[in-house]
Short mmCIF file of C-alpha atoms and ligand atoms in Angstrom, two decimals:
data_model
loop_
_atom_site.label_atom_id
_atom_site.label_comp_id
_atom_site.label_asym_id
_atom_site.label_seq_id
_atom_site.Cartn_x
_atom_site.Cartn_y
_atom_site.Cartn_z
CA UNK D 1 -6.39 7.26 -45.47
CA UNK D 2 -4.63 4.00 -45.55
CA UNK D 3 -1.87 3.16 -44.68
CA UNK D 4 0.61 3.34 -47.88
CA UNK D 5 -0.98 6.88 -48.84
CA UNK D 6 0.45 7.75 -45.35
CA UNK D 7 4.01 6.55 -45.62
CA UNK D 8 3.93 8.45 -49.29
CA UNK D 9 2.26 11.49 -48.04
CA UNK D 10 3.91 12.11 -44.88
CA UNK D 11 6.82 14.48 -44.66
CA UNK D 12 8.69 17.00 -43.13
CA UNK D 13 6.79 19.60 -42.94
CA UNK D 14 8.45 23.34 -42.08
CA UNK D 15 5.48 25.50 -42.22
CA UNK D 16 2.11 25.37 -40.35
CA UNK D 17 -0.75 27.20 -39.27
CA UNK D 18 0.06 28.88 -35.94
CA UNK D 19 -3.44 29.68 -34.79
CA UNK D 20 -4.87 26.32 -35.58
CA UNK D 21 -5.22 24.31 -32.62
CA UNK D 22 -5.98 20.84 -32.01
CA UNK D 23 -8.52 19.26 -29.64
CA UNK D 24 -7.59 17.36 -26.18
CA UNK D 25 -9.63 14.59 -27.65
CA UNK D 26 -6.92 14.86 -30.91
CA UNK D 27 -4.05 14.62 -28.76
CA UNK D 28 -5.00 12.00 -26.86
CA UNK D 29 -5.80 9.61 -29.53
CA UNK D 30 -2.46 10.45 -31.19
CA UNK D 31 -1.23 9.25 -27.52
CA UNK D 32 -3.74 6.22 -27.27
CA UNK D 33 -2.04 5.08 -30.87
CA UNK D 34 1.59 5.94 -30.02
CA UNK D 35 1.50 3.87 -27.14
CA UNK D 36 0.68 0.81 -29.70
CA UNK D 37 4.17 0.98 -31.10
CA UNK D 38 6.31 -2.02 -30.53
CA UNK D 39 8.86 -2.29 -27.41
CA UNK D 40 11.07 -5.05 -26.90
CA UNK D 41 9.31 -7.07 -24.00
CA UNK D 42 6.72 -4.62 -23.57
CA UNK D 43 8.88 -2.05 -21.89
CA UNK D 44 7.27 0.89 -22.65
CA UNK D 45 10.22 2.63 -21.65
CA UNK D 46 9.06 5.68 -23.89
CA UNK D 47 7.80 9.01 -22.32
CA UNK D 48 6.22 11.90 -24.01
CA UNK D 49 6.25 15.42 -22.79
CA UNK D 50 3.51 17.22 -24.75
CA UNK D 51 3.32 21.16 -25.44
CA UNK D 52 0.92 23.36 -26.74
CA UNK D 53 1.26 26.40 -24.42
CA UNK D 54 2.53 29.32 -26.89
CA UNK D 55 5.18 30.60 -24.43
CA UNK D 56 6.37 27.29 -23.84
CA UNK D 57 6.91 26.39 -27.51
CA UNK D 58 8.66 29.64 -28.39
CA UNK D 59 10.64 28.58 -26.14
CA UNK D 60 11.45 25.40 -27.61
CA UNK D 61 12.00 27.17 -30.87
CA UNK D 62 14.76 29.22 -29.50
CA UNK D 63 16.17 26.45 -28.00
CA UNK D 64 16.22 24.65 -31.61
CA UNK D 65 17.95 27.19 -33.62
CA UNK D 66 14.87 29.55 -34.17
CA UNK D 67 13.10 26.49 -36.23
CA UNK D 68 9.85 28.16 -36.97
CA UNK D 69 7.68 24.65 -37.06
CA UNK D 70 8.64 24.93 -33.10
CA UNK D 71 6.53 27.80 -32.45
CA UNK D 72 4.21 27.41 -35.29
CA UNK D 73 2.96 23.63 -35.02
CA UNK D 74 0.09 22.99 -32.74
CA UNK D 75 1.60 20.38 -30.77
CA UNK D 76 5.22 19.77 -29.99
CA UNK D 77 5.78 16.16 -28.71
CA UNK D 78 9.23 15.57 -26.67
CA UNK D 79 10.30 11.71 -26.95
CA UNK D 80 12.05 10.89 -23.68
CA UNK D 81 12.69 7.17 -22.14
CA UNK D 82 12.87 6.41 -18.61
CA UNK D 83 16.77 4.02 -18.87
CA UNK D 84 15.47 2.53 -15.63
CA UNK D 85 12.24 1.46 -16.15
CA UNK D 86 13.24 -2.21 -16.65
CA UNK D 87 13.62 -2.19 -12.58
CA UNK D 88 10.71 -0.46 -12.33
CA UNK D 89 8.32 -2.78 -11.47
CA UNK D 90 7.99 -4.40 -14.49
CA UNK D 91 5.22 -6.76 -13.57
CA UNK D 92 2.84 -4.29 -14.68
CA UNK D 93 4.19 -4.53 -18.61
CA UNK D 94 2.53 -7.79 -18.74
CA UNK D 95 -0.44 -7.64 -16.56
CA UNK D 96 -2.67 -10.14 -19.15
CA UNK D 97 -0.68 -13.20 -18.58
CA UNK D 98 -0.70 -15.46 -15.96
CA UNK D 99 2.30 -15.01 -13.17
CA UNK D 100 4.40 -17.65 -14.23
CA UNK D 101 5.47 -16.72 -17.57
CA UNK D 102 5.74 -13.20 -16.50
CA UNK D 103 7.87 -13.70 -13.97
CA UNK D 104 10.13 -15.60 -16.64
CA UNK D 105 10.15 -12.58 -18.54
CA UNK D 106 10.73 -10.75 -15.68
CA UNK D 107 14.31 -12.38 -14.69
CA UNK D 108 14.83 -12.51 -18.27
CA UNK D 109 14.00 -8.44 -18.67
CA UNK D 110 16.16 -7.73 -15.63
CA UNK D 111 19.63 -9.83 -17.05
CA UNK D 112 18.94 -7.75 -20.38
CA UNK D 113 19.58 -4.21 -19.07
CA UNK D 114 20.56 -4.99 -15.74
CA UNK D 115 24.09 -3.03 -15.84
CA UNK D 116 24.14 -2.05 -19.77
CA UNK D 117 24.13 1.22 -19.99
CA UNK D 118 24.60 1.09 -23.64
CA UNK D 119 21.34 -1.57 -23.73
CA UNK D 120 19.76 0.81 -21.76
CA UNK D 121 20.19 3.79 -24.24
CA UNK D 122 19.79 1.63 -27.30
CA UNK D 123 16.39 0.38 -26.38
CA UNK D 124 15.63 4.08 -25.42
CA UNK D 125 16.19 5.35 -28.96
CA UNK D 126 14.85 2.07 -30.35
CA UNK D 127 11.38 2.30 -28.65
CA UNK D 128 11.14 5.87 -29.10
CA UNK D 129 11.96 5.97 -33.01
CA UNK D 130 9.14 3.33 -33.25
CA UNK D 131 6.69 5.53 -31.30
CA UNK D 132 7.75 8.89 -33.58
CA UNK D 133 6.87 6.97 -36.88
CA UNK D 134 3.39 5.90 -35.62
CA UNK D 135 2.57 9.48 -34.33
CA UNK D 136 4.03 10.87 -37.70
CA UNK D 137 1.52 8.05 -39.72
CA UNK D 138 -1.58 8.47 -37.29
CA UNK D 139 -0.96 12.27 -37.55
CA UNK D 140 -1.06 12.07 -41.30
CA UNK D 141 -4.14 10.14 -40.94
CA UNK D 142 -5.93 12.86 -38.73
CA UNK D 143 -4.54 15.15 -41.34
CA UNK D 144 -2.15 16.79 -40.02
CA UNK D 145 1.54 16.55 -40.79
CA UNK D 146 4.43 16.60 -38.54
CA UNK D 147 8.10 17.26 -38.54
CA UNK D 148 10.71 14.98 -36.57
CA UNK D 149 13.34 16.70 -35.12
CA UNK D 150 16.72 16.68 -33.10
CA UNK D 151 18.02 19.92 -34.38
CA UNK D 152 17.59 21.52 -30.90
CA UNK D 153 19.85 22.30 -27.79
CA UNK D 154 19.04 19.26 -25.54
CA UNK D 155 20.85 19.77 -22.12
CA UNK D 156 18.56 22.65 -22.03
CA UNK D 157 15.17 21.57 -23.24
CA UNK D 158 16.38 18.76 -20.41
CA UNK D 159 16.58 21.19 -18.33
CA UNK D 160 13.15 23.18 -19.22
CA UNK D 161 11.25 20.21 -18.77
CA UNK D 162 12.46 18.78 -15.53
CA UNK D 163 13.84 15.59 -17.42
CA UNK D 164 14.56 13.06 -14.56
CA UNK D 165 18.23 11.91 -14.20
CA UNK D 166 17.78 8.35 -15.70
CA UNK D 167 15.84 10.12 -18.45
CA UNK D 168 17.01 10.35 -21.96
CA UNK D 169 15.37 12.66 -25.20
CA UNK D 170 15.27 10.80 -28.30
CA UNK D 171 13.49 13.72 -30.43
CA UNK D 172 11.43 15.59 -30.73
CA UNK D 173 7.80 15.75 -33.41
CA UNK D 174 5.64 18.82 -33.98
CA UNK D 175 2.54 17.90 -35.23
CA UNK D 176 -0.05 20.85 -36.78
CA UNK D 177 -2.01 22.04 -40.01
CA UNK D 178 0.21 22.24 -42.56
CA UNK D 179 0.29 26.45 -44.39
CA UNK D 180 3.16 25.20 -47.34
CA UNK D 181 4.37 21.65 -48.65
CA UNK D 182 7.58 20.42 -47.94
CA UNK D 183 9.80 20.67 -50.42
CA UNK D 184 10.77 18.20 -53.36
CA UNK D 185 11.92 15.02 -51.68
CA UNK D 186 15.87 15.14 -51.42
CA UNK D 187 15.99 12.52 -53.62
CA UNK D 188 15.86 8.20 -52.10
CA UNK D 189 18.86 5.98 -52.86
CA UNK D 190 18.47 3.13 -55.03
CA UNK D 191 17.91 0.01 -53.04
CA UNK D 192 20.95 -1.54 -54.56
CA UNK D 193 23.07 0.41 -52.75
CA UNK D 194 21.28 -0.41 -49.60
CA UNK D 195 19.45 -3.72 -49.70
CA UNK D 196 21.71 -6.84 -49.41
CA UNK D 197 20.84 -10.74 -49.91
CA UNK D 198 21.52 -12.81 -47.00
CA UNK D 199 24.85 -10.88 -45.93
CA UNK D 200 26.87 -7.79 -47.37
CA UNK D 201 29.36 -8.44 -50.40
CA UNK D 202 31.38 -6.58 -52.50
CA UNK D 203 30.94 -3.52 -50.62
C1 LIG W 301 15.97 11.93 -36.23
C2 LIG W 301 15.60 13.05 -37.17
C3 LIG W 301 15.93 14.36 -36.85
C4 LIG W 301 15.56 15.41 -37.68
N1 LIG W 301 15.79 16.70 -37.29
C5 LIG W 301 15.30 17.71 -38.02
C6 LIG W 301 15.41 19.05 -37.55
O1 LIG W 301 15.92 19.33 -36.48
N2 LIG W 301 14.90 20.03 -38.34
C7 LIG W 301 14.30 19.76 -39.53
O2 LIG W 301 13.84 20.70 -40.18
N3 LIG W 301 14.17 18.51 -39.99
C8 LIG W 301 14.64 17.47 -39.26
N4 LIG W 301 14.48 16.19 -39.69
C9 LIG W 301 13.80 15.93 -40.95
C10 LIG W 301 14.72 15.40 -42.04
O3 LIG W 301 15.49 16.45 -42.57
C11 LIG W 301 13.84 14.75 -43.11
O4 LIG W 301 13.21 13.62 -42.52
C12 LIG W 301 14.60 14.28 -44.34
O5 LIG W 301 15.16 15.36 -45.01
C13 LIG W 301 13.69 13.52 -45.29
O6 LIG W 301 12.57 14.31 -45.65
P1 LIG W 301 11.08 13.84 -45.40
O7 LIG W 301 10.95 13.55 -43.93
O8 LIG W 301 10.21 15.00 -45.81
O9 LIG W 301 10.84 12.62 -46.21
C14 LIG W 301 14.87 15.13 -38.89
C15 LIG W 301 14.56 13.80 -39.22
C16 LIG W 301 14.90 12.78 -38.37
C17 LIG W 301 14.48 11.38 -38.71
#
């Protein structure tokens, strides 16, 4: 599939097969391409918690409202971000370049965040809404669809998981064979009321 019959064909998908089940090998290329996604310097600040144990999702559909594409899905993928991990070592986000540039980017990386919480959490929800879209277009590509979701109660699927303190969820995506198509697309603005030349005017 290439890549614009992805973006067209991928969407939110409510209903899936709950007895179809996807191989360790499928899950970890999904993984293997996620981790492609952009970050800014390389952070990688992104986690992923993945689930496929029945109980365990059930679980998670409780905890999101009784959404049936919890349960049902093969695969539930939980986006987390570690908001420390630009003092984590970060030497080892650029381990292909020669030490002087990356210890540049290395004092650079560390006045970035160093202190900003709201940097912190922005680049959080930046990296991980980069990783969901790839998983949602390499999913549609291993043909399967996916749902993105934050419709859920997050304190305790924090909890559930054992999210670390300077953790943070993003979202969550459920990825399995679809049983029933979305429905009709809600309908896309025009992009005159969202695209603007050079700067916004006469809003
Ligand atoms: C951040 C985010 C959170 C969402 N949360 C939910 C959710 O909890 N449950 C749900 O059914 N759909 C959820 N959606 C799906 C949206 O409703 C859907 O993307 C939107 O209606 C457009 O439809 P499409 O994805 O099929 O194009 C979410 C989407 C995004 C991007």
């Amino acid at each position: 599939m290439d890549t614009f019959e992805a973006i067209k064909t991928r969407r939110s998908v409510k209903n899936f097969d709950k007895n179809y089940k996807m191989t360790k090998e499928e899950i970890n290329q999904l993984l293997k391409l996620a981790i492609l996604s952009p970050t800014s310097y390389n952070i990688q600040n992104w986690r992923f918690v993945t689930v496929t144990d029945q109980t365990i999702k059930n679980k998670l559909s409780e905890l999101s409202h009784g959404q049936p594409q919890v349960s049902d899905a093969s695969l539930v993928i939980i986006l987390c971000a570690d908001l420390n991990s630009w003092n984590k070592e970060p030497e080892r986000y650029w381990t292909n370049i020669p030490e002087e540039p990356r210890n540049a980017l290395v004092i650079s990386l560390r006045n970035s965040y160093n202190g900003k919480l709201e940097q912190q959490r922005d680049e959080a929800m930046r990296s991980c809404g980069m990783a969901a879209q790839t998983i949602m277009l390499a999913a549609r590509s291993m043909g399967y669809d996916t749902c993105p979701m934050k419709g859920f109660d997050y304190d305790s699927v924090g909890k559930m998981i054992d999210l670390p303190d300077d953790h943070v969820i993003s979202m969550m995506v459920v990825v399995g064979k679809k049983l029933k198509d979305a429905s009709p697309r809600g309908g896309q603005l025009p992009l005159s009321d969202i695209v603007f030349e050079n700067r916004f005017k006469n809003v």
